[in-house]
C-alpha cells in the first residue's frame, strides 16, 4: 500500500507541475492569444490539465482512505485481542482486576503510533514527491570551474572553436562547430533557428561547458583552454549585450553601473552618450530617473541602448552581441547600429545576426549549421 501511495503521489505531483507550467504560459501569452483568437483552445487545455490533476488527486485520496481504514482496523483488533486476553485471565484468576484495567486503558496508547503513521504517511509522501525534482538538481554534479588566473592578453588572442558541440537533453545533437576569431576582428554567426548560435556565446561567457570539443585562446607564446581559466576573471574582460537585456528596478545610472560599480557619474554619462541613449536626458530626472522592474516604461530600443551603454562602460576588449537589433523598427535600428559600430572599434567582436544591416558590420560571417547537418567545414566562413 505504501508503494501504491508513492506511485500515486508521483503522478499527482507531475500533473500539478504540468498544470502550473501550462497556466503560467497561458498568463504570459494571454495578450497574443487574445489578439489571434486562440485563447479558447488554450483555456480548454488548462481545463484538461485541471481535470487530470483532479483525477489523480482523487486516486491518492482513495488510497489514503483505504490505508487509514486498514491501520485503524489493525489498531482496533489489537486492542480487542488485549481485552479478550485480559478477560480470559480474569476469569481464570491469573490476573487481578486493577492490573487488568490498567493494561486495558494503556492498550490504545500502545497502538497510537500505528494510527499516527496512517495520518502522517501521506503527507510525507506528498513532500517527498515535491522534493524529488529539487533533490535531482541539488545533487547533480556540476563541472568544476577553472582556477587559472594568469589570463592571456585578449587584445593579442585568437579565439578558436575546435569541433565544439553542446548537446541539450531531448533535442537533436548539433554538428561540431569549428571557426576562429582573430584579435580585433568582428565575426557574425548566422544560421537557422535552434542551431545554437546564442549557445556559442554562452560557451564563451563560461555559462555552458561544451559536451565535446573545446575553445582555445591562442597567443604568440602558446594556447590556453578556456575551461582552465577562472570564469570570473575571464568575464571581467568580456562585455555581453543579450537580445533581451534585463533591467532591474532602480535608476538608469544604477542599471548602467552594473557593468562597473566604481564608475563615476561622468563615466556613466559618457557611456550613455556613446551608446546613443540621448533619450535619458529627456527623462524627468535624467540618469537618476527610477525605472520599474524589467525597465518598465522604456521601449525595446531604449532598453537595448542601455545594454550597449553597459558594454561601453565595461570597456572590455572582447564584446559578445546577441541579435542587438531584433524587434527594432527602422530608425531605432539605425541608432543601435551606429552604437554597435562605435563599440566594435578596436575590439574583438562575436555577434549573432540575422538582419543584413547588422551583417554589414562584420569582417567575416560564420554559418552555424542546424541539427542534422554535416560538420561545419572551414569553408563555411564566408569572407567579406
mmCIF file with all atom_site columns, C-alpha atoms in Angstrom, residues 161-356:
data_model
loop_
_atom_site.group_PDB
_atom_site.id
_atom_site.type_symbol
_atom_site.label_atom_id
_atom_site.label_alt_id
_atom_site.label_comp_id
_atom_site.label_asym_id
_atom_site.label_entity_id
_atom_site.label_seq_id
_atom_site.pdbx_PDB_ins_code
_atom_site.Cartn_x
_atom_site.Cartn_y
_atom_site.Cartn_z
_atom_site.occupancy
_atom_site.B_iso_or_equiv
_atom_site.pdbx_formal_charge
_atom_site.auth_seq_id
_atom_site.auth_comp_id
_atom_site.auth_asym_id
_atom_site.auth_atom_id
_atom_site.pdbx_PDB_model_num
ATOM 1   C CA . UNK A 1 161 ? 36.375 26.844 -31.536 1.00 0.00 ? 161 UNK A CA 1
ATOM 2   C CA . UNK A 1 162 ? 37.591 23.289 -32.136 1.00 0.00 ? 162 UNK A CA 1
ATOM 3   C CA . UNK A 1 163 ? 34.715 20.932 -33.005 1.00 0.00 ? 163 UNK A CA 1
ATOM 4   C CA . UNK A 1 164 ? 32.543 22.355 -30.225 1.00 0.00 ? 164 UNK A CA 1
ATOM 5   C CA . UNK A 1 165 ? 29.267 20.530 -29.532 1.00 0.00 ? 165 UNK A CA 1
ATOM 6   C CA . UNK A 1 166 ? 26.699 21.493 -26.900 1.00 0.00 ? 166 UNK A CA 1
ATOM 7   C CA . UNK A 1 167 ? 24.027 18.797 -26.551 1.00 0.00 ? 167 UNK A CA 1
ATOM 8   C CA . UNK A 1 168 ? 20.711 19.503 -24.852 1.00 0.00 ? 168 UNK A CA 1
ATOM 9   C CA . UNK A 1 169 ? 18.530 16.781 -23.269 1.00 0.00 ? 169 UNK A CA 1
ATOM 10  C CA . UNK A 1 170 ? 15.623 15.867 -25.505 1.00 0.00 ? 170 UNK A CA 1
ATOM 11  C CA . UNK A 1 171 ? 16.978 17.765 -28.529 1.00 0.00 ? 171 UNK A CA 1
ATOM 12  C CA . UNK A 1 172 ? 18.871 16.630 -31.622 1.00 0.00 ? 172 UNK A CA 1
ATOM 13  C CA . UNK A 1 173 ? 22.640 16.808 -31.242 1.00 0.00 ? 173 UNK A CA 1
ATOM 14  C CA . UNK A 1 174 ? 24.024 19.650 -33.389 1.00 0.00 ? 174 UNK A CA 1
ATOM 15  C CA . UNK A 1 175 ? 27.066 19.081 -35.598 1.00 0.00 ? 175 UNK A CA 1
ATOM 16  C CA . UNK A 1 176 ? 30.519 20.173 -34.401 1.00 0.00 ? 176 UNK A CA 1
ATOM 17  C CA . UNK A 1 177 ? 31.387 23.827 -34.932 1.00 0.00 ? 177 UNK A CA 1
ATOM 18  C CA . UNK A 1 178 ? 34.858 24.987 -35.935 1.00 0.00 ? 178 UNK A CA 1
ATOM 19  C CA . UNK A 1 179 ? 35.911 28.597 -36.541 1.00 0.00 ? 179 UNK A CA 1
ATOM 20  C CA . UNK A 1 180 ? 38.331 31.220 -35.252 1.00 0.00 ? 180 UNK A CA 1
ATOM 21  C CA . UNK A 1 181 ? 38.148 34.909 -34.372 1.00 0.00 ? 181 UNK A CA 1
ATOM 22  C CA . UNK A 1 182 ? 41.334 36.934 -34.770 1.00 0.00 ? 182 UNK A CA 1
ATOM 23  C CA . UNK A 1 183 ? 42.206 39.827 -32.427 1.00 0.00 ? 183 UNK A CA 1
ATOM 24  C CA . UNK A 1 184 ? 40.281 42.977 -33.324 1.00 0.00 ? 184 UNK A CA 1
ATOM 25  C CA . UNK A 1 185 ? 38.053 41.102 -35.777 1.00 0.00 ? 185 UNK A CA 1
ATOM 26  C CA . UNK A 1 186 ? 34.255 41.237 -35.954 1.00 0.00 ? 186 UNK A CA 1
ATOM 27  C CA . UNK A 1 187 ? 32.706 37.854 -36.776 1.00 0.00 ? 187 UNK A CA 1
ATOM 28  C CA . UNK A 1 188 ? 28.977 37.331 -37.305 1.00 0.00 ? 188 UNK A CA 1
ATOM 29  C CA . UNK A 1 189 ? 27.287 33.988 -36.605 1.00 0.00 ? 189 UNK A CA 1
ATOM 30  C CA . UNK A 1 190 ? 24.356 33.137 -38.851 1.00 0.00 ? 190 UNK A CA 1
ATOM 31  C CA . UNK A 1 191 ? 22.253 30.015 -39.201 1.00 0.00 ? 191 UNK A CA 1
ATOM 32  C CA . UNK A 1 192 ? 18.772 28.571 -38.738 1.00 0.00 ? 192 UNK A CA 1
ATOM 33  C CA . UNK A 1 193 ? 16.828 28.941 -35.516 1.00 0.00 ? 193 UNK A CA 1
ATOM 34  C CA . UNK A 1 194 ? 17.883 26.339 -32.979 1.00 0.00 ? 194 UNK A CA 1
ATOM 35  C CA . UNK A 1 195 ? 21.357 25.936 -34.471 1.00 0.00 ? 195 UNK A CA 1
ATOM 36  C CA . UNK A 1 196 ? 22.933 27.034 -31.186 1.00 0.00 ? 196 UNK A CA 1
ATOM 37  C CA . UNK A 1 197 ? 24.325 30.454 -32.079 1.00 0.00 ? 197 UNK A CA 1
ATOM 38  C CA . UNK A 1 198 ? 23.375 32.009 -28.736 1.00 0.00 ? 198 UNK A CA 1
ATOM 39  C CA . UNK A 1 199 ? 24.661 28.875 -27.008 1.00 0.00 ? 199 UNK A CA 1
ATOM 40  C CA . UNK A 1 200 ? 28.097 29.503 -28.509 1.00 0.00 ? 200 UNK A CA 1
ATOM 41  C CA . UNK A 1 201 ? 28.088 32.930 -26.866 1.00 0.00 ? 201 UNK A CA 1
ATOM 42  C CA . UNK A 1 202 ? 27.165 31.243 -23.574 1.00 0.00 ? 202 UNK A CA 1
ATOM 43  C CA . UNK A 1 203 ? 30.161 28.942 -24.041 1.00 0.00 ? 203 UNK A CA 1
ATOM 44  C CA . UNK A 1 204 ? 32.411 31.984 -24.489 1.00 0.00 ? 204 UNK A CA 1
ATOM 45  C CA . UNK A 1 205 ? 30.959 33.514 -21.330 1.00 0.00 ? 205 UNK A CA 1
ATOM 46  C CA . UNK A 1 206 ? 31.626 30.343 -19.372 1.00 0.00 ? 206 UNK A CA 1
ATOM 47  C CA . UNK A 1 207 ? 27.938 29.766 -18.651 1.00 0.00 ? 207 UNK A CA 1
ATOM 48  C CA . UNK A 1 208 ? 27.887 26.462 -20.576 1.00 0.00 ? 208 UNK A CA 1
ATOM 49  C CA . UNK A 1 209 ? 30.502 23.730 -20.909 1.00 0.00 ? 209 UNK A CA 1
ATOM 50  C CA . UNK A 1 210 ? 30.825 22.066 -24.337 1.00 0.00 ? 210 UNK A CA 1
ATOM 51  C CA . UNK A 1 211 ? 29.690 18.455 -24.472 1.00 0.00 ? 211 UNK A CA 1
ATOM 52  C CA . UNK A 1 212 ? 32.524 17.821 -26.903 1.00 0.00 ? 212 UNK A CA 1
ATOM 53  C CA . UNK A 1 213 ? 35.343 19.883 -28.319 1.00 0.00 ? 213 UNK A CA 1
ATOM 54  C CA . UNK A 1 214 ? 36.984 22.886 -26.721 1.00 0.00 ? 214 UNK A CA 1
ATOM 55  C CA . UNK A 1 215 ? 37.559 26.627 -27.024 1.00 0.00 ? 215 UNK A CA 1
ATOM 56  C CA . UNK A 1 216 ? 41.200 27.654 -27.248 1.00 0.00 ? 216 UNK A CA 1
ATOM 57  C CA . UNK A 1 217 ? 42.755 31.057 -26.636 1.00 0.00 ? 217 UNK A CA 1
ATOM 58  C CA . UNK A 1 218 ? 45.795 31.232 -28.887 1.00 0.00 ? 218 UNK A CA 1
ATOM 59  C CA . UNK A 1 219 ? 48.612 33.708 -28.288 1.00 0.00 ? 219 UNK A CA 1
ATOM 60  C CA . UNK A 1 220 ? 52.083 34.074 -29.839 1.00 0.00 ? 220 UNK A CA 1
ATOM 61  C CA . UNK A 1 221 ? 53.531 32.176 -26.859 1.00 0.00 ? 221 UNK A CA 1
ATOM 62  C CA . UNK A 1 222 ? 51.057 29.283 -26.719 1.00 0.00 ? 222 UNK A CA 1
ATOM 63  C CA . UNK A 1 223 ? 47.437 28.310 -26.255 1.00 0.00 ? 223 UNK A CA 1
ATOM 64  C CA . UNK A 1 224 ? 45.103 28.013 -23.276 1.00 0.00 ? 224 UNK A CA 1
ATOM 65  C CA . UNK A 1 225 ? 41.875 26.046 -22.927 1.00 0.00 ? 225 UNK A CA 1
ATOM 66  C CA . UNK A 1 226 ? 39.062 28.392 -21.910 1.00 0.00 ? 226 UNK A CA 1
ATOM 67  C CA . UNK A 1 227 ? 37.782 25.748 -19.461 1.00 0.00 ? 227 UNK A CA 1
ATOM 68  C CA . UNK A 1 228 ? 41.005 26.084 -17.435 1.00 0.00 ? 228 UNK A CA 1
ATOM 69  C CA . UNK A 1 229 ? 40.529 29.792 -16.728 1.00 0.00 ? 229 UNK A CA 1
ATOM 70  C CA . UNK A 1 230 ? 38.832 31.280 -13.695 1.00 0.00 ? 230 UNK A CA 1
ATOM 71  C CA . UNK A 1 231 ? 35.409 32.213 -15.168 1.00 0.00 ? 231 UNK A CA 1
ATOM 72  C CA . UNK A 1 232 ? 35.051 35.335 -13.039 1.00 0.00 ? 232 UNK A CA 1
ATOM 73  C CA . UNK A 1 233 ? 38.424 36.705 -14.117 1.00 0.00 ? 233 UNK A CA 1
ATOM 74  C CA . UNK A 1 234 ? 37.639 35.857 -17.739 1.00 0.00 ? 234 UNK A CA 1
ATOM 75  C CA . UNK A 1 235 ? 34.267 37.634 -17.673 1.00 0.00 ? 235 UNK A CA 1
ATOM 76  C CA . UNK A 1 236 ? 35.971 40.792 -16.458 1.00 0.00 ? 236 UNK A CA 1
ATOM 77  C CA . UNK A 1 237 ? 37.409 41.036 -19.973 1.00 0.00 ? 237 UNK A CA 1
ATOM 78  C CA . UNK A 1 238 ? 34.148 40.355 -21.800 1.00 0.00 ? 238 UNK A CA 1
ATOM 79  C CA . UNK A 1 239 ? 31.154 42.637 -22.439 1.00 0.00 ? 239 UNK A CA 1
ATOM 80  C CA . UNK A 1 240 ? 27.835 40.988 -23.274 1.00 0.00 ? 240 UNK A CA 1
ATOM 81  C CA . UNK A 1 241 ? 24.767 42.537 -24.899 1.00 0.00 ? 241 UNK A CA 1
ATOM 82  C CA . UNK A 1 242 ? 21.919 39.967 -24.908 1.00 0.00 ? 242 UNK A CA 1
ATOM 83  C CA . UNK A 1 243 ? 18.947 40.026 -27.236 1.00 0.00 ? 243 UNK A CA 1
ATOM 84  C CA . UNK A 1 244 ? 16.572 40.850 -24.369 1.00 0.00 ? 244 UNK A CA 1
ATOM 85  C CA . UNK A 1 245 ? 18.629 42.781 -21.799 1.00 0.00 ? 245 UNK A CA 1
ATOM 86  C CA . UNK A 1 246 ? 17.358 42.680 -18.237 1.00 0.00 ? 246 UNK A CA 1
ATOM 87  C CA . UNK A 1 247 ? 16.905 45.973 -16.423 1.00 0.00 ? 247 UNK A CA 1
ATOM 88  C CA . UNK A 1 248 ? 16.422 45.992 -12.671 1.00 0.00 ? 248 UNK A CA 1
ATOM 89  C CA . UNK A 1 249 ? 14.180 48.213 -10.577 1.00 0.00 ? 249 UNK A CA 1
ATOM 90  C CA . UNK A 1 250 ? 16.392 51.224 -9.887  1.00 0.00 ? 250 UNK A CA 1
ATOM 91  C CA . UNK A 1 251 ? 17.758 54.324 -11.562 1.00 0.00 ? 251 UNK A CA 1
ATOM 92  C CA . UNK A 1 252 ? 19.096 54.458 -15.099 1.00 0.00 ? 252 UNK A CA 1
ATOM 93  C CA . UNK A 1 253 ? 22.589 55.121 -13.751 1.00 0.00 ? 253 UNK A CA 1
ATOM 94  C CA . UNK A 1 254 ? 22.393 52.127 -11.393 1.00 0.00 ? 254 UNK A CA 1
ATOM 95  C CA . UNK A 1 255 ? 21.399 49.858 -14.263 1.00 0.00 ? 255 UNK A CA 1
ATOM 96  C CA . UNK A 1 256 ? 24.296 51.047 -16.410 1.00 0.00 ? 256 UNK A CA 1
ATOM 97  C CA . UNK A 1 257 ? 26.745 50.956 -13.498 1.00 0.00 ? 257 UNK A CA 1
ATOM 98  C CA . UNK A 1 258 ? 26.191 47.187 -13.166 1.00 0.00 ? 258 UNK A CA 1
ATOM 99  C CA . UNK A 1 259 ? 28.970 46.877 -15.743 1.00 0.00 ? 259 UNK A CA 1
ATOM 100 C CA . UNK A 1 260 ? 31.428 48.705 -13.456 1.00 0.00 ? 260 UNK A CA 1
ATOM 101 C CA . UNK A 1 261 ? 30.142 49.601 -9.965  1.00 0.00 ? 261 UNK A CA 1
ATOM 102 C CA . UNK A 1 262 ? 33.029 52.009 -9.302  1.00 0.00 ? 262 UNK A CA 1
ATOM 103 C CA . UNK A 1 263 ? 32.285 54.173 -12.351 1.00 0.00 ? 263 UNK A CA 1
ATOM 104 C CA . UNK A 1 264 ? 31.750 57.885 -11.764 1.00 0.00 ? 264 UNK A CA 1
ATOM 105 C CA . UNK A 1 265 ? 28.719 59.844 -12.912 1.00 0.00 ? 265 UNK A CA 1
ATOM 106 C CA . UNK A 1 266 ? 30.821 61.372 -15.704 1.00 0.00 ? 266 UNK A CA 1
ATOM 107 C CA . UNK A 1 267 ? 31.831 57.918 -16.969 1.00 0.00 ? 267 UNK A CA 1
ATOM 108 C CA . UNK A 1 268 ? 28.208 56.754 -16.902 1.00 0.00 ? 268 UNK A CA 1
ATOM 109 C CA . UNK A 1 269 ? 27.142 59.861 -18.839 1.00 0.00 ? 269 UNK A CA 1
ATOM 110 C CA . UNK A 1 270 ? 29.905 59.243 -21.399 1.00 0.00 ? 270 UNK A CA 1
ATOM 111 C CA . UNK A 1 271 ? 28.817 55.614 -21.849 1.00 0.00 ? 271 UNK A CA 1
ATOM 112 C CA . UNK A 1 272 ? 25.210 56.714 -22.373 1.00 0.00 ? 272 UNK A CA 1
ATOM 113 C CA . UNK A 1 273 ? 26.328 59.233 -24.981 1.00 0.00 ? 273 UNK A CA 1
ATOM 114 C CA . UNK A 1 274 ? 28.469 56.663 -26.832 1.00 0.00 ? 274 UNK A CA 1
ATOM 115 C CA . UNK A 1 275 ? 25.519 54.243 -26.865 1.00 0.00 ? 275 UNK A CA 1
ATOM 116 C CA . UNK A 1 276 ? 23.286 56.910 -28.407 1.00 0.00 ? 276 UNK A CA 1
ATOM 117 C CA . UNK A 1 277 ? 20.983 56.892 -25.376 1.00 0.00 ? 277 UNK A CA 1
ATOM 118 C CA . UNK A 1 278 ? 20.053 60.557 -25.818 1.00 0.00 ? 278 UNK A CA 1
ATOM 119 C CA . UNK A 1 279 ? 16.547 59.820 -24.556 1.00 0.00 ? 279 UNK A CA 1
ATOM 120 C CA . UNK A 1 280 ? 17.933 59.677 -20.997 1.00 0.00 ? 280 UNK A CA 1
ATOM 121 C CA . UNK A 1 281 ? 18.351 63.466 -20.996 1.00 0.00 ? 281 UNK A CA 1
ATOM 122 C CA . UNK A 1 282 ? 14.608 63.811 -21.663 1.00 0.00 ? 282 UNK A CA 1
ATOM 123 C CA . UNK A 1 283 ? 13.614 61.691 -18.665 1.00 0.00 ? 283 UNK A CA 1
ATOM 124 C CA . UNK A 1 284 ? 12.269 63.598 -15.625 1.00 0.00 ? 284 UNK A CA 1
ATOM 125 C CA . UNK A 1 285 ? 15.463 63.188 -13.590 1.00 0.00 ? 285 UNK A CA 1
ATOM 126 C CA . UNK A 1 286 ? 17.908 62.173 -16.306 1.00 0.00 ? 286 UNK A CA 1
ATOM 127 C CA . UNK A 1 287 ? 20.175 59.261 -15.291 1.00 0.00 ? 287 UNK A CA 1
ATOM 128 C CA . UNK A 1 288 ? 18.699 59.456 -11.776 1.00 0.00 ? 288 UNK A CA 1
ATOM 129 C CA . UNK A 1 289 ? 15.225 58.540 -13.081 1.00 0.00 ? 289 UNK A CA 1
ATOM 130 C CA . UNK A 1 290 ? 13.947 55.359 -11.458 1.00 0.00 ? 290 UNK A CA 1
ATOM 131 C CA . UNK A 1 291 ? 12.824 52.520 -13.705 1.00 0.00 ? 291 UNK A CA 1
ATOM 132 C CA . UNK A 1 292 ? 10.284 49.816 -12.979 1.00 0.00 ? 292 UNK A CA 1
ATOM 133 C CA . UNK A 1 293 ? 11.030 46.108 -12.925 1.00 0.00 ? 293 UNK A CA 1
ATOM 134 C CA . UNK A 1 294 ? 12.447 44.909 -16.267 1.00 0.00 ? 294 UNK A CA 1
ATOM 135 C CA . UNK A 1 295 ? 12.742 48.526 -17.407 1.00 0.00 ? 295 UNK A CA 1
ATOM 136 C CA . UNK A 1 296 ? 9.007  49.215 -17.359 1.00 0.00 ? 296 UNK A CA 1
ATOM 137 C CA . UNK A 1 297 ? 8.280  52.461 -19.168 1.00 0.00 ? 297 UNK A CA 1
ATOM 138 C CA . UNK A 1 298 ? 11.055 52.116 -21.759 1.00 0.00 ? 298 UNK A CA 1
ATOM 139 C CA . UNK A 1 299 ? 10.772 50.883 -25.325 1.00 0.00 ? 299 UNK A CA 1
ATOM 140 C CA . UNK A 1 300 ? 12.712 47.917 -26.732 1.00 0.00 ? 300 UNK A CA 1
ATOM 141 C CA . UNK A 1 301 ? 15.160 50.236 -28.456 1.00 0.00 ? 301 UNK A CA 1
ATOM 142 C CA . UNK A 1 302 ? 15.746 52.269 -25.312 1.00 0.00 ? 302 UNK A CA 1
ATOM 143 C CA . UNK A 1 303 ? 16.428 49.132 -23.267 1.00 0.00 ? 303 UNK A CA 1
ATOM 144 C CA . UNK A 1 304 ? 18.818 47.926 -25.951 1.00 0.00 ? 304 UNK A CA 1
ATOM 145 C CA . UNK A 1 305 ? 20.763 51.198 -25.885 1.00 0.00 ? 305 UNK A CA 1
ATOM 146 C CA . UNK A 1 306 ? 21.083 50.975 -22.104 1.00 0.00 ? 306 UNK A CA 1
ATOM 147 C CA . UNK A 1 307 ? 22.534 47.488 -22.572 1.00 0.00 ? 307 UNK A CA 1
ATOM 148 C CA . UNK A 1 308 ? 25.011 48.937 -25.070 1.00 0.00 ? 308 UNK A CA 1
ATOM 149 C CA . UNK A 1 309 ? 25.860 51.658 -22.545 1.00 0.00 ? 309 UNK A CA 1
ATOM 150 C CA . UNK A 1 310 ? 26.779 48.890 -20.109 1.00 0.00 ? 310 UNK A CA 1
ATOM 151 C CA . UNK A 1 311 ? 29.135 47.454 -22.718 1.00 0.00 ? 311 UNK A CA 1
ATOM 152 C CA . UNK A 1 312 ? 30.737 50.868 -23.336 1.00 0.00 ? 312 UNK A CA 1
ATOM 153 C CA . UNK A 1 313 ? 31.190 51.373 -19.593 1.00 0.00 ? 313 UNK A CA 1
ATOM 154 C CA . UNK A 1 314 ? 32.687 47.895 -19.258 1.00 0.00 ? 314 UNK A CA 1
ATOM 155 C CA . UNK A 1 315 ? 35.311 48.840 -21.871 1.00 0.00 ? 315 UNK A CA 1
ATOM 156 C CA . UNK A 1 316 ? 36.213 45.175 -22.325 1.00 0.00 ? 316 UNK A CA 1
ATOM 157 C CA . UNK A 1 317 ? 38.454 44.023 -25.201 1.00 0.00 ? 317 UNK A CA 1
ATOM 158 C CA . UNK A 1 318 ? 36.001 41.244 -26.157 1.00 0.00 ? 318 UNK A CA 1
ATOM 159 C CA . UNK A 1 319 ? 32.361 42.020 -26.978 1.00 0.00 ? 319 UNK A CA 1
ATOM 160 C CA . UNK A 1 320 ? 29.541 39.486 -27.475 1.00 0.00 ? 320 UNK A CA 1
ATOM 161 C CA . UNK A 1 321 ? 26.322 40.689 -29.127 1.00 0.00 ? 321 UNK A CA 1
ATOM 162 C CA . UNK A 1 322 ? 23.209 38.516 -29.412 1.00 0.00 ? 322 UNK A CA 1
ATOM 163 C CA . UNK A 1 323 ? 20.954 39.999 -32.105 1.00 0.00 ? 323 UNK A CA 1
ATOM 164 C CA . UNK A 1 324 ? 21.021 43.539 -30.680 1.00 0.00 ? 324 UNK A CA 1
ATOM 165 C CA . UNK A 1 325 ? 18.682 44.858 -33.393 1.00 0.00 ? 325 UNK A CA 1
ATOM 166 C CA . UNK A 1 326 ? 15.998 42.174 -33.120 1.00 0.00 ? 326 UNK A CA 1
ATOM 167 C CA . UNK A 1 327 ? 12.421 43.516 -32.896 1.00 0.00 ? 327 UNK A CA 1
ATOM 168 C CA . UNK A 1 328 ? 13.519 47.126 -33.536 1.00 0.00 ? 328 UNK A CA 1
ATOM 169 C CA . UNK A 1 329 ? 11.973 49.488 -36.070 1.00 0.00 ? 329 UNK A CA 1
ATOM 170 C CA . UNK A 1 330 ? 13.980 51.202 -38.815 1.00 0.00 ? 330 UNK A CA 1
ATOM 171 C CA . UNK A 1 331 ? 15.037 54.487 -37.137 1.00 0.00 ? 331 UNK A CA 1
ATOM 172 C CA . UNK A 1 332 ? 15.753 52.787 -33.810 1.00 0.00 ? 332 UNK A CA 1
ATOM 173 C CA . UNK A 1 333 ? 17.717 50.027 -35.539 1.00 0.00 ? 333 UNK A CA 1
ATOM 174 C CA . UNK A 1 334 ? 19.888 52.612 -37.276 1.00 0.00 ? 334 UNK A CA 1
ATOM 175 C CA . UNK A 1 335 ? 20.789 54.315 -33.996 1.00 0.00 ? 335 UNK A CA 1
ATOM 176 C CA . UNK A 1 336 ? 21.637 50.958 -32.414 1.00 0.00 ? 336 UNK A CA 1
ATOM 177 C CA . UNK A 1 337 ? 23.760 50.001 -35.436 1.00 0.00 ? 337 UNK A CA 1
ATOM 178 C CA . UNK A 1 338 ? 25.731 53.225 -35.129 1.00 0.00 ? 338 UNK A CA 1
ATOM 179 C CA . UNK A 1 339 ? 26.352 52.475 -31.453 1.00 0.00 ? 339 UNK A CA 1
ATOM 180 C CA . UNK A 1 340 ? 27.419 48.893 -32.270 1.00 0.00 ? 340 UNK A CA 1
ATOM 181 C CA . UNK A 1 341 ? 29.856 50.189 -34.890 1.00 0.00 ? 341 UNK A CA 1
ATOM 182 C CA . UNK A 1 342 ? 31.431 52.520 -32.321 1.00 0.00 ? 342 UNK A CA 1
ATOM 183 C CA . UNK A 1 343 ? 31.579 49.711 -29.768 1.00 0.00 ? 343 UNK A CA 1
ATOM 184 C CA . UNK A 1 344 ? 33.333 47.353 -32.212 1.00 0.00 ? 344 UNK A CA 1
ATOM 185 C CA . UNK A 1 345 ? 36.216 49.743 -32.908 1.00 0.00 ? 345 UNK A CA 1
ATOM 186 C CA . UNK A 1 346 ? 39.465 48.226 -31.658 1.00 0.00 ? 346 UNK A CA 1
ATOM 187 C CA . UNK A 1 347 ? 37.740 45.238 -30.050 1.00 0.00 ? 347 UNK A CA 1
ATOM 188 C CA . UNK A 1 348 ? 37.231 41.555 -30.808 1.00 0.00 ? 348 UNK A CA 1
ATOM 189 C CA . UNK A 1 349 ? 33.524 41.104 -31.508 1.00 0.00 ? 349 UNK A CA 1
ATOM 190 C CA . UNK A 1 350 ? 31.372 37.994 -31.937 1.00 0.00 ? 350 UNK A CA 1
ATOM 191 C CA . UNK A 1 351 ? 27.781 38.780 -32.844 1.00 0.00 ? 351 UNK A CA 1
ATOM 192 C CA . UNK A 1 352 ? 24.708 36.726 -33.647 1.00 0.00 ? 352 UNK A CA 1
ATOM 193 C CA . UNK A 1 353 ? 22.860 38.325 -36.540 1.00 0.00 ? 353 UNK A CA 1
ATOM 194 C CA . UNK A 1 354 ? 20.004 37.755 -38.953 1.00 0.00 ? 354 UNK A CA 1
ATOM 195 C CA . UNK A 1 355 ? 19.452 41.202 -40.431 1.00 0.00 ? 355 UNK A CA 1
ATOM 196 C CA . UNK A 1 356 ? 21.642 42.225 -43.400 1.00 0.00 ? 356 UNK A CA 1
#
